[in-house]
Coordinates of C-alpha atoms (C1' of nucleotides) in Angstrom, one line a residue:
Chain B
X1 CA -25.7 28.0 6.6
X2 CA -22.5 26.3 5.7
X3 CA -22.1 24.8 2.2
X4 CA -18.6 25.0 0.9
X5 CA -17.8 23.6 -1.9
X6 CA -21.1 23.0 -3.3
X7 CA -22.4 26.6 -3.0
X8 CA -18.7 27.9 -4.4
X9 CA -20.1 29.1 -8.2
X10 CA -17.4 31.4 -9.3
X11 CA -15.3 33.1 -7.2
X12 CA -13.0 31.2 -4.3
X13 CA -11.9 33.0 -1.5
X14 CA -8.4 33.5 -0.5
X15 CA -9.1 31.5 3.1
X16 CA -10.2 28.7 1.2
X17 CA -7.4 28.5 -0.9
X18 CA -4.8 28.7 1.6
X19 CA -6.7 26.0 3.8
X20 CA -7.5 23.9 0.8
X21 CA -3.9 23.7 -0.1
X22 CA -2.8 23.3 4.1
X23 CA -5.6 19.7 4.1
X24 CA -4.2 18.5 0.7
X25 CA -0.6 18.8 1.6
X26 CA -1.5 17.0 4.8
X27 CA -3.6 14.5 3.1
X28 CA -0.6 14.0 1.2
X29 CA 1.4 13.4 4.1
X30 CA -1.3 10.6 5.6
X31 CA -2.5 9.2 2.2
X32 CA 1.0 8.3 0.7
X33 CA 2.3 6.6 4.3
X34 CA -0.9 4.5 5.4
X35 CA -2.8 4.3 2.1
X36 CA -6.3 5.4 1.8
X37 CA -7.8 2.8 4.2
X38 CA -5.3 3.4 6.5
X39 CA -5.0 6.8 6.3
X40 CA -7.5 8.6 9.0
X41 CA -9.1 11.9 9.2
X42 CA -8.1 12.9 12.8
X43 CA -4.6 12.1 11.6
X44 CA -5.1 14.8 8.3
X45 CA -6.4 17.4 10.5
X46 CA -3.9 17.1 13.3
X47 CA -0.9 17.4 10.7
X48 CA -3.0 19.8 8.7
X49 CA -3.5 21.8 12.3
X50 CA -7.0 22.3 11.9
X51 CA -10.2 20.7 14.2
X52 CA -11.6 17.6 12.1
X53 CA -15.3 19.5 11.8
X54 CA -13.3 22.4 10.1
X55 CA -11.1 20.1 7.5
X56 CA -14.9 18.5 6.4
X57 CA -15.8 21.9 5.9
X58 CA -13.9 22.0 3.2
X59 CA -14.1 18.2 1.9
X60 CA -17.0 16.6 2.8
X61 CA -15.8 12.9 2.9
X62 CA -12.2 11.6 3.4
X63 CA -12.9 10.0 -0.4
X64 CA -13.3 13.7 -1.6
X65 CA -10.1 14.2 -0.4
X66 CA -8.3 11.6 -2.0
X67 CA -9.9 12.2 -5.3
X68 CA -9.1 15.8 -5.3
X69 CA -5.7 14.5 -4.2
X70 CA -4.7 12.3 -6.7
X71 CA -6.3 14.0 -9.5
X72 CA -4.1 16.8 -9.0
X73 CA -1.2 15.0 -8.5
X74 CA -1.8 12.6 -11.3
X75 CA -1.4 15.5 -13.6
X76 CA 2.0 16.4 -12.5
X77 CA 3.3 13.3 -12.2
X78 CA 3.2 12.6 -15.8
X79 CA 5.4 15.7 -16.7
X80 CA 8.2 13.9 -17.4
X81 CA 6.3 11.8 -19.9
X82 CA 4.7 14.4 -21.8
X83 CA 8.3 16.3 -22.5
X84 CA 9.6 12.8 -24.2
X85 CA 10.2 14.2 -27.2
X86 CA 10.3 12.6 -30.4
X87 CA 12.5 15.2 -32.5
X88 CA 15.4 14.7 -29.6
X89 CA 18.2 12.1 -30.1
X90 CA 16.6 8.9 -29.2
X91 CA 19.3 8.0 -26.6
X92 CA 19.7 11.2 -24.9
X93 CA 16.1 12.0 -24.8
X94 CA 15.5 8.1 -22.6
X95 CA 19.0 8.9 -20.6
X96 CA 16.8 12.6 -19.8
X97 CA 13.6 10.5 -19.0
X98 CA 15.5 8.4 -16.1
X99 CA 17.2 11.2 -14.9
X100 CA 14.3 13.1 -14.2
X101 CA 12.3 10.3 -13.5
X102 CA 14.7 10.1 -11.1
X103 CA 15.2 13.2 -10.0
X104 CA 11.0 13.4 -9.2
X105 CA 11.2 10.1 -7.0
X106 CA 14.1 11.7 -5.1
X107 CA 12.6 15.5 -5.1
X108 CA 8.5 14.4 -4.5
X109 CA 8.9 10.2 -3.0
X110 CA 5.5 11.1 -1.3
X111 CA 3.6 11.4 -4.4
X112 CA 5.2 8.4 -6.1
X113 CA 4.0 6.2 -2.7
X114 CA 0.5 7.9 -2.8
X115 CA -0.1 6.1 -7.0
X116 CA 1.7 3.1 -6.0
X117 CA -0.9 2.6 -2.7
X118 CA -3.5 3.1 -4.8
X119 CA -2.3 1.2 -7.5
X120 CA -0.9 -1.6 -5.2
X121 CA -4.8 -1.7 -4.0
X122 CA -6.3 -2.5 -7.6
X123 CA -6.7 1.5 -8.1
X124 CA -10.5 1.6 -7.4
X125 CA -10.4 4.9 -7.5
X126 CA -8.4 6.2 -10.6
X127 CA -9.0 3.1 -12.7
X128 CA -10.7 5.4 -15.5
X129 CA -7.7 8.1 -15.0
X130 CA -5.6 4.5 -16.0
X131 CA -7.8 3.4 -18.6
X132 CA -8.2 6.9 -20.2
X133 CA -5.8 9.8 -20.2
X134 CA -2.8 7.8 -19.0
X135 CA -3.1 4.7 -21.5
X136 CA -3.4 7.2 -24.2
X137 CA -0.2 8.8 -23.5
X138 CA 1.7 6.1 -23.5
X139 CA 0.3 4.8 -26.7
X140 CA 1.5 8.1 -28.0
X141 CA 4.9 7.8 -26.5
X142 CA 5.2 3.9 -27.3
X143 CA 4.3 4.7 -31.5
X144 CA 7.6 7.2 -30.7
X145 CA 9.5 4.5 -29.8
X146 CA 8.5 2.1 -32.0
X147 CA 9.5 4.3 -34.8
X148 CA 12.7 5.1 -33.4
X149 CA 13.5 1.2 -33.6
X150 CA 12.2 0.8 -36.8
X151 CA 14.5 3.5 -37.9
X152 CA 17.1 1.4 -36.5
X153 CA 18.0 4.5 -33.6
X154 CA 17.8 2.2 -30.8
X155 CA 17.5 -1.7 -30.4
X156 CA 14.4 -3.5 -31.5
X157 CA 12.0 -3.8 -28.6
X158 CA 8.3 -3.4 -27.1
X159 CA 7.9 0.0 -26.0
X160 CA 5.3 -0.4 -23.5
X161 CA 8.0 -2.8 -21.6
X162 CA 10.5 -0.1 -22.0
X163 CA 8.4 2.5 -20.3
X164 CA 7.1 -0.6 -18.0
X165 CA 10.7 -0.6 -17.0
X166 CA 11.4 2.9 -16.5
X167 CA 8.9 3.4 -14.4
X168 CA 9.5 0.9 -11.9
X169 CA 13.4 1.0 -11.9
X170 CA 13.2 4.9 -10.7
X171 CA 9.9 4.7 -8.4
X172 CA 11.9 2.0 -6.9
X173 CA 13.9 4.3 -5.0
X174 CA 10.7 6.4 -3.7
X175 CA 8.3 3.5 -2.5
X176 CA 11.1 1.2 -1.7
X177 CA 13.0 3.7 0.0
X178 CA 13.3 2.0 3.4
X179 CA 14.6 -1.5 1.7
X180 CA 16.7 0.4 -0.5
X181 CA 18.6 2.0 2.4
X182 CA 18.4 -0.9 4.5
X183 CA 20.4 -2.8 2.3
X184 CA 22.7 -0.3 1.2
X185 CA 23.5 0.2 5.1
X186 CA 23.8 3.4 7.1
X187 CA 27.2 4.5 5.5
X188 CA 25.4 4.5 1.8
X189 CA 22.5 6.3 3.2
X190 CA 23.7 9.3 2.0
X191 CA 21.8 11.0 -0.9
X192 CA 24.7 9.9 -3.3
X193 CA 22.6 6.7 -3.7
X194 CA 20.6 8.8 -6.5
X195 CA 23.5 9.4 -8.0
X196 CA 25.0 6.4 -8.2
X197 CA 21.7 4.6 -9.5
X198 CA 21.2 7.5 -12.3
X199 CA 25.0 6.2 -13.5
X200 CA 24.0 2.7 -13.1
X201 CA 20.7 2.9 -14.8
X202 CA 22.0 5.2 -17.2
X203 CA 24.4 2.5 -18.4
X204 CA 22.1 -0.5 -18.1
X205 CA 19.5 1.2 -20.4
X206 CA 21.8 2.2 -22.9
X207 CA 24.4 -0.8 -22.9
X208 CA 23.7 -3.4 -20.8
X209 CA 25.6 -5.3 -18.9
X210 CA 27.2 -8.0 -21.7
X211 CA 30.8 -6.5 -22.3
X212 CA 31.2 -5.2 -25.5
X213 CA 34.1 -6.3 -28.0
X214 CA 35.8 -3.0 -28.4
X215 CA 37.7 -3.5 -31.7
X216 CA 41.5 -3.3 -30.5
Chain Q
X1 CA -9.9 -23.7 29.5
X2 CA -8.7 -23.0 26.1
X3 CA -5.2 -21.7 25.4
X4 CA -4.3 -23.1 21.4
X5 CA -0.8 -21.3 20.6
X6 CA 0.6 -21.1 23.9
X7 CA -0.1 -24.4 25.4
X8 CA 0.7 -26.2 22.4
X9 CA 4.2 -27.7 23.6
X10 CA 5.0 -30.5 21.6
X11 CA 2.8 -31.7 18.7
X12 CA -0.1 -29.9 16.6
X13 CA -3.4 -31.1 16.0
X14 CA -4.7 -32.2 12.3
X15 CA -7.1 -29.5 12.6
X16 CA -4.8 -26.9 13.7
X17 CA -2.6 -27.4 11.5
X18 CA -5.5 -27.3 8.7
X19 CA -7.3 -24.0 10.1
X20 CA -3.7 -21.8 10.4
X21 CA -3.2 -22.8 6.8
X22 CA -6.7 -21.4 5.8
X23 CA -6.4 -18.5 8.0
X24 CA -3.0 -17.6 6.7
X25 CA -4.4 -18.2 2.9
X26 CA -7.2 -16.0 3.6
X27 CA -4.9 -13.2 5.4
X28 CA -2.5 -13.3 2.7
X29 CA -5.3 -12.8 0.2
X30 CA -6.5 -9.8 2.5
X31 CA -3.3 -8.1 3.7
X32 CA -1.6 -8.0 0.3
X33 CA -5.0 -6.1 -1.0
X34 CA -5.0 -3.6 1.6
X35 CA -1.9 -3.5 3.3
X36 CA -2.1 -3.7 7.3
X37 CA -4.2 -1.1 9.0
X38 CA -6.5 -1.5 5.5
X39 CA -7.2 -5.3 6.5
X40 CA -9.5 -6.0 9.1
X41 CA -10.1 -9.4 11.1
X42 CA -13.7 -9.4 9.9
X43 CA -12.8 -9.9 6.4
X44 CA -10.3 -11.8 7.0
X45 CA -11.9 -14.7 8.9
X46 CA -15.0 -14.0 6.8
X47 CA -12.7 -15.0 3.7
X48 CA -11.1 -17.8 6.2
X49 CA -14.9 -19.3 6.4
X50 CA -15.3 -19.0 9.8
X51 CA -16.0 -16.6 13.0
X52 CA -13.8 -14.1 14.3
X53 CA -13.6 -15.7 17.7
X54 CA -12.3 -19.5 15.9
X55 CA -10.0 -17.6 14.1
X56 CA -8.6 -15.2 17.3
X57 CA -8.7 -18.1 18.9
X58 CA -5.3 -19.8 16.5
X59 CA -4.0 -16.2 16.0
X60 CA -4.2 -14.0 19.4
X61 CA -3.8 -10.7 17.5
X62 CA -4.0 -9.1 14.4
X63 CA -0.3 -8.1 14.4
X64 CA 0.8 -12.2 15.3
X65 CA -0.9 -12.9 12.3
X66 CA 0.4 -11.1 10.1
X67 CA 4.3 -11.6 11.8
X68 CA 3.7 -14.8 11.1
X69 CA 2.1 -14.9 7.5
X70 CA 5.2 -12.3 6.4
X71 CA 7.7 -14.5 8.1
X72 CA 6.2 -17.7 6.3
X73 CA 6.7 -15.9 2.7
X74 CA 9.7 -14.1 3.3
X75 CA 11.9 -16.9 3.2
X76 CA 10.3 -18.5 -0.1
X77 CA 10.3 -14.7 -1.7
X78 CA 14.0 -15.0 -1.4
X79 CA 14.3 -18.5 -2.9
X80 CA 15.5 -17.0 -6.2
X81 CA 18.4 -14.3 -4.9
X82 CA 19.3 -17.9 -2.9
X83 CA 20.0 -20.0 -6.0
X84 CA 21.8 -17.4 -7.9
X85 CA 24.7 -19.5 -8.3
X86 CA 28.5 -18.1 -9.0
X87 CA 29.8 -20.5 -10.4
X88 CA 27.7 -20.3 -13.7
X89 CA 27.6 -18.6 -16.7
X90 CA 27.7 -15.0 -15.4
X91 CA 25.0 -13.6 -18.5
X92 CA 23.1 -16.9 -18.2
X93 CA 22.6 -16.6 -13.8
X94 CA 21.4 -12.9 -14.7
X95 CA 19.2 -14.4 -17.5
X96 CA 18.2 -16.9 -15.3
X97 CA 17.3 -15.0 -12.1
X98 CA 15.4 -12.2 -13.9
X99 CA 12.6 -15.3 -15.5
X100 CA 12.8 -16.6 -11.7
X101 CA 11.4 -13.7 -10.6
X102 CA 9.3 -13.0 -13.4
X103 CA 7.6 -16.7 -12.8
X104 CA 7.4 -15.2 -9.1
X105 CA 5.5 -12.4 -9.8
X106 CA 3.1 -14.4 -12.2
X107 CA 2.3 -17.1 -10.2
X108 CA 2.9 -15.4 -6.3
X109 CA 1.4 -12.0 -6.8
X110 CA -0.3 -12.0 -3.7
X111 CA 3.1 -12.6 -2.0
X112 CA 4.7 -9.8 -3.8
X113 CA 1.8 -7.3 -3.0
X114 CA 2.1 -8.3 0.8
X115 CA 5.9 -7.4 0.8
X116 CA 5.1 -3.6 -1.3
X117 CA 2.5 -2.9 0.5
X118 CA 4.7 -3.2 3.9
X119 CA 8.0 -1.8 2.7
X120 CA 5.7 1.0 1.0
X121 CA 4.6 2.1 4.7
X122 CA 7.8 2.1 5.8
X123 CA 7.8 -1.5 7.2
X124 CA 7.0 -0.9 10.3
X125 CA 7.5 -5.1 10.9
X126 CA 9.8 -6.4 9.1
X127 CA 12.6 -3.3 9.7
X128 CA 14.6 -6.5 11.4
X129 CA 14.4 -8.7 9.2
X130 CA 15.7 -6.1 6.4
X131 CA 18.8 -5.0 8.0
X132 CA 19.7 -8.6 9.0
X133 CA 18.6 -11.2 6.3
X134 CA 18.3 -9.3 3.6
X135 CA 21.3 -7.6 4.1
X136 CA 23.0 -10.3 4.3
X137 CA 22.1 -12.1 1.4
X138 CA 22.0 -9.2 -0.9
X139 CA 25.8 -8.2 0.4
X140 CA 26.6 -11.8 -0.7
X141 CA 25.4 -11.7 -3.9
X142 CA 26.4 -8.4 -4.3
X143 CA 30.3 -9.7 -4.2
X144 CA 29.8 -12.1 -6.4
X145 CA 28.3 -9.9 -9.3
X146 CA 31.6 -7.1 -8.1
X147 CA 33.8 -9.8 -9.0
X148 CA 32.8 -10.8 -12.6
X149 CA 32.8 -7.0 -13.3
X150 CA 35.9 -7.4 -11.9
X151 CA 37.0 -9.9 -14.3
X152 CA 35.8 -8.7 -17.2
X153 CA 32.8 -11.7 -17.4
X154 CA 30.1 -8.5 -17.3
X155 CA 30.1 -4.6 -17.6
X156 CA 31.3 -2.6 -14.7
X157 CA 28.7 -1.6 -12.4
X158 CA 27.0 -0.9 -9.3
X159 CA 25.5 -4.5 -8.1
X160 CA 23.1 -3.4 -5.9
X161 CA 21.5 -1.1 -7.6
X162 CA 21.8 -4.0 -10.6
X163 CA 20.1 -6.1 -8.0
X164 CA 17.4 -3.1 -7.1
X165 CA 16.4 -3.1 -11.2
X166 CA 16.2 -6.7 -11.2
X167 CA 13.5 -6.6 -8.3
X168 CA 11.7 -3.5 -9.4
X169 CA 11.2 -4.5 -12.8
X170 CA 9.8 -7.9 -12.3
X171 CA 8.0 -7.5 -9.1
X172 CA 6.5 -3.9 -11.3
X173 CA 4.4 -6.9 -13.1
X174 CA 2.4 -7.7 -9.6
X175 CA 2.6 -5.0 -7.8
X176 CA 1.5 -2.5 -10.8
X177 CA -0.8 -5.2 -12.5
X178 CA -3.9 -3.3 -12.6
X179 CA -1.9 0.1 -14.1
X180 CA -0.2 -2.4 -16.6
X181 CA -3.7 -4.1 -17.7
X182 CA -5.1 -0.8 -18.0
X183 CA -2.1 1.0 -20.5
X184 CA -1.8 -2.4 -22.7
X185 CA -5.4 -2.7 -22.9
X186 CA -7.4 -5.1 -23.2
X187 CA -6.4 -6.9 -26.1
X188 CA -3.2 -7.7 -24.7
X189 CA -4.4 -8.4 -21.2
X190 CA -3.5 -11.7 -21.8
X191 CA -1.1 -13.6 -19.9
X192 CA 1.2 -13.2 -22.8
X193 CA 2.3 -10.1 -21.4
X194 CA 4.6 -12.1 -19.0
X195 CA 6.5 -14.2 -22.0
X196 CA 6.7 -9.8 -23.4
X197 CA 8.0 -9.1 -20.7
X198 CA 10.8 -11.7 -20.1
X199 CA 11.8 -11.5 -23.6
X200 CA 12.2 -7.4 -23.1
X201 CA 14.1 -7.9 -19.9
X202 CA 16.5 -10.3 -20.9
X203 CA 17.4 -8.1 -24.0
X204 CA 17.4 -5.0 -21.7
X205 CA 19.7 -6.6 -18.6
X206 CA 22.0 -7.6 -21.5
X207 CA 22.0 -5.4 -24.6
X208 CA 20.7 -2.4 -23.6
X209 CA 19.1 -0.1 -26.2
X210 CA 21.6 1.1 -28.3
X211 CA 22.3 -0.3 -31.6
X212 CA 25.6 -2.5 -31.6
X213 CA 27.6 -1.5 -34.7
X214 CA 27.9 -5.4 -36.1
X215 CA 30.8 -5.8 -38.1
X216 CA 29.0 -5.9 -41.1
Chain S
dT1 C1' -18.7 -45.5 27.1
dG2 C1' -17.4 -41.5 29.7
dA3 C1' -14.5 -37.8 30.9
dT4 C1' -11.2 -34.6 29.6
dA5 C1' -9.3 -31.5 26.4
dA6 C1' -9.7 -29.0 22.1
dT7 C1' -12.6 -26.2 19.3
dT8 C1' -16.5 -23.1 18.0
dT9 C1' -19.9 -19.7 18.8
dG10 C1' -23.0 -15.6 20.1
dA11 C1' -23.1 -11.8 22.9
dC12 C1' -20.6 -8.2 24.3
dC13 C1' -17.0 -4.3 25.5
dG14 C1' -14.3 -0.1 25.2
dG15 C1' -12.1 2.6 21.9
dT16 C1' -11.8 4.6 17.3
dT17 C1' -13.8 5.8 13.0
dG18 C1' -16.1 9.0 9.5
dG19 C1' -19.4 12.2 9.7
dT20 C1' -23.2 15.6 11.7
dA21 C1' -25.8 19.5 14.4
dA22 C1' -25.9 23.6 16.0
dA23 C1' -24.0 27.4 18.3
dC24 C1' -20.4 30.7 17.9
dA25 C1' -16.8 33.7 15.6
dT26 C1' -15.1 36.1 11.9
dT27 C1' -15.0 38.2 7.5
dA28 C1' -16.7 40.7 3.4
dC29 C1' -19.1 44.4 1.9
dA30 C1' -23.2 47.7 1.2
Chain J
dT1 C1' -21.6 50.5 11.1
dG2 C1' -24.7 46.6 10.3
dT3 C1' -25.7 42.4 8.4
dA4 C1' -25.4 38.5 5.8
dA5 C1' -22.2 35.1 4.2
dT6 C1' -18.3 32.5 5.5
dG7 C1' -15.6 30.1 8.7
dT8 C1' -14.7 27.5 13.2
dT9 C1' -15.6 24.9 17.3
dT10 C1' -17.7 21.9 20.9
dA11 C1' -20.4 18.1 21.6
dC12 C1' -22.1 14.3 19.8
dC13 C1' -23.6 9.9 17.0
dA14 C1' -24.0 5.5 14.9
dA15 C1' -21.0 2.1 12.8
dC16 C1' -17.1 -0.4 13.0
dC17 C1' -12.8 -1.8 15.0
dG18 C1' -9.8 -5.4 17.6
dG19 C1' -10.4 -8.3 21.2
dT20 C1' -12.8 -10.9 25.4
dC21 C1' -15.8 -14.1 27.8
dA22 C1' -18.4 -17.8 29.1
dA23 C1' -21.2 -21.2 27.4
dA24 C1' -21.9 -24.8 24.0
dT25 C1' -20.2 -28.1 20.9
dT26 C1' -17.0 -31.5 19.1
dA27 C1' -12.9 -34.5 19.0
dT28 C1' -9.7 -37.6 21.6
dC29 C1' -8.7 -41.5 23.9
dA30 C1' -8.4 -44.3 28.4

DNA sequence: TGATAATTTGACCGGTTGGTAAACATTACA
DNA sequence: TGTAATGTTTACCAACCGGTCAAATTATCA
């Protein structure tokens, strides 16, 4: 008999979670480059470097797969949001959000491109994950800085934009990757380009780009 | 004998002319939901209103179809970075440019979706047209924005990855609509969220966040 | 009108897809 | 060691894929 996952009550053994891990870092691979519909089984085994029968051993369907996928990646992905602290200075605690916002769209671009396929698609899969734990996060994190500009910390303005624009302004350099370098050319290909857009970015959130009368 | 693309020499038929238009409509709708490898021709001519054979019969391949549907709306997509004038009012052109492609992404989402999805794969067909164009244009621009930093007109700073924030956070609003519906909910799922959204930006691209000390 | 070219269709093809069946191999453990 | 559960493989399938073909239909225009 051969029921995997289904027949798995308590305990798991160690081959299935070294193989598990091996078909969801593959499925990683495939997923975040070709999108789910894209994306084919043959293609997750052969980088997985297992037969196709034997990675269905473990998840049944190719939507199993994804699921499992982006539920566990969902989780870490919103890290950076959860650490946004509201005791912190308000301006150094959104320069740390870009940074490592930034830092996880240079360190882990394939997980970035794996939400924004899905997303991109109208999220048919995760649209309750949207709906549910992520909108209440950012409510959470948006009444933060709403209060912050009420206080007068930082400049009066909608907090879901903000975080709106954080989040695309870093993923940008993960899921447009191949624009970004095209346009910067071959000689700024270099991995400086993080660097230079955590400066630029930096600056833009906190000052904009109107000159400001210095008084002398 | 029936040869439509290759034969046709000089002038096009009514009815050629009519059919490519509905077949590039209906690709557009159909590529920009599920990127390339995702679409298939069924759908597509099923959404084009007519059989697979009439519509391989304008558009040999799968791939021809979609060169042509991304060359069509690449040059439009650009429109906006085309206009950006240097002559004007350097805060006003930014001001300007970043409601441009706000009104893009609201009213051409389809377009914008087509364009993420292929860079998002690593654009596979359009690599070209990115190094050469785009370039290009963006290194234009790019001179002009260095030189009112230059002259004191705006802040100092990077302008292509000024130019980068300007296209991530617009495009963010049709690329990301579903994730942005979902975390704003549904009372605000309005189209409101656009005007939101331009008003943030504006304030963003020129202020910033921190609180200018007014003199009194 | 008639004839010629342009357009449309149903039937079909080879290759790929996600997934299965069953035999075989390996491991865990009494 | 034996044996039952777990893991792996080969061979395979039906559905779907992009694309072809030849016949049928429709538009064009002398």
């Amino acid at each position: 008999m051969a029921l995997p996952r289904a027949a798995r009550t308590l305990r798991r053994t160690r081959i299935q979670e070294e193989k598990e891990e091996r078909i969801l870092e593959a499925a990683l691979e495939v997923f975040s480059l070709h999108g789910f519909r894209g994306a084919t089984v043959d293609q997750i085994a052969e980088v997985a470097g297992m037969s196709k029968p034997n990675l269905l051993y473990y998840f049944r369907t190719k939507e199993a797969m994804h699921r499992a996928l982006i539920t566990r990646v969902l989780d870490t992905w919103l890290d950076p949001l959860r650490e946004f602290d509201a005791k912190g200075s308000p301006v150094a605690e959104i320069r740390s959000y870009i940074r490592r916002k930034l830092e996880m769209a240079r360190d882990f671009p394939r997980e970035s491109r794996l939400f924004a396929n899905e997303v991109l698609q109208g999220a048919p899969n995760i649209e309750d994950e949207l709906k549910g734990p992520l909108k209440a996060l950012v409510d959470e994190k948006a009444e933060v800085i709403r209060a912050w500009a009420k206080a007068g910390k930082i400049a009066k303005c909608d907090p879901y934009h903000l975080i709106f624009s954080i989040w695309s302004t870093t993923q940008h350099y993960a899921d447009f990757d191949v624009q970004v370098r095209a346009v910067l050319g071959q000689e700024n290909a270099g991995e400086g380009r993080f660097e230079d857009a955590a400066r630029f970015l930096e600056q833009l959130f906190i000052n904009g780009l109107e000159v400001r009368d210095q008084p002398a």
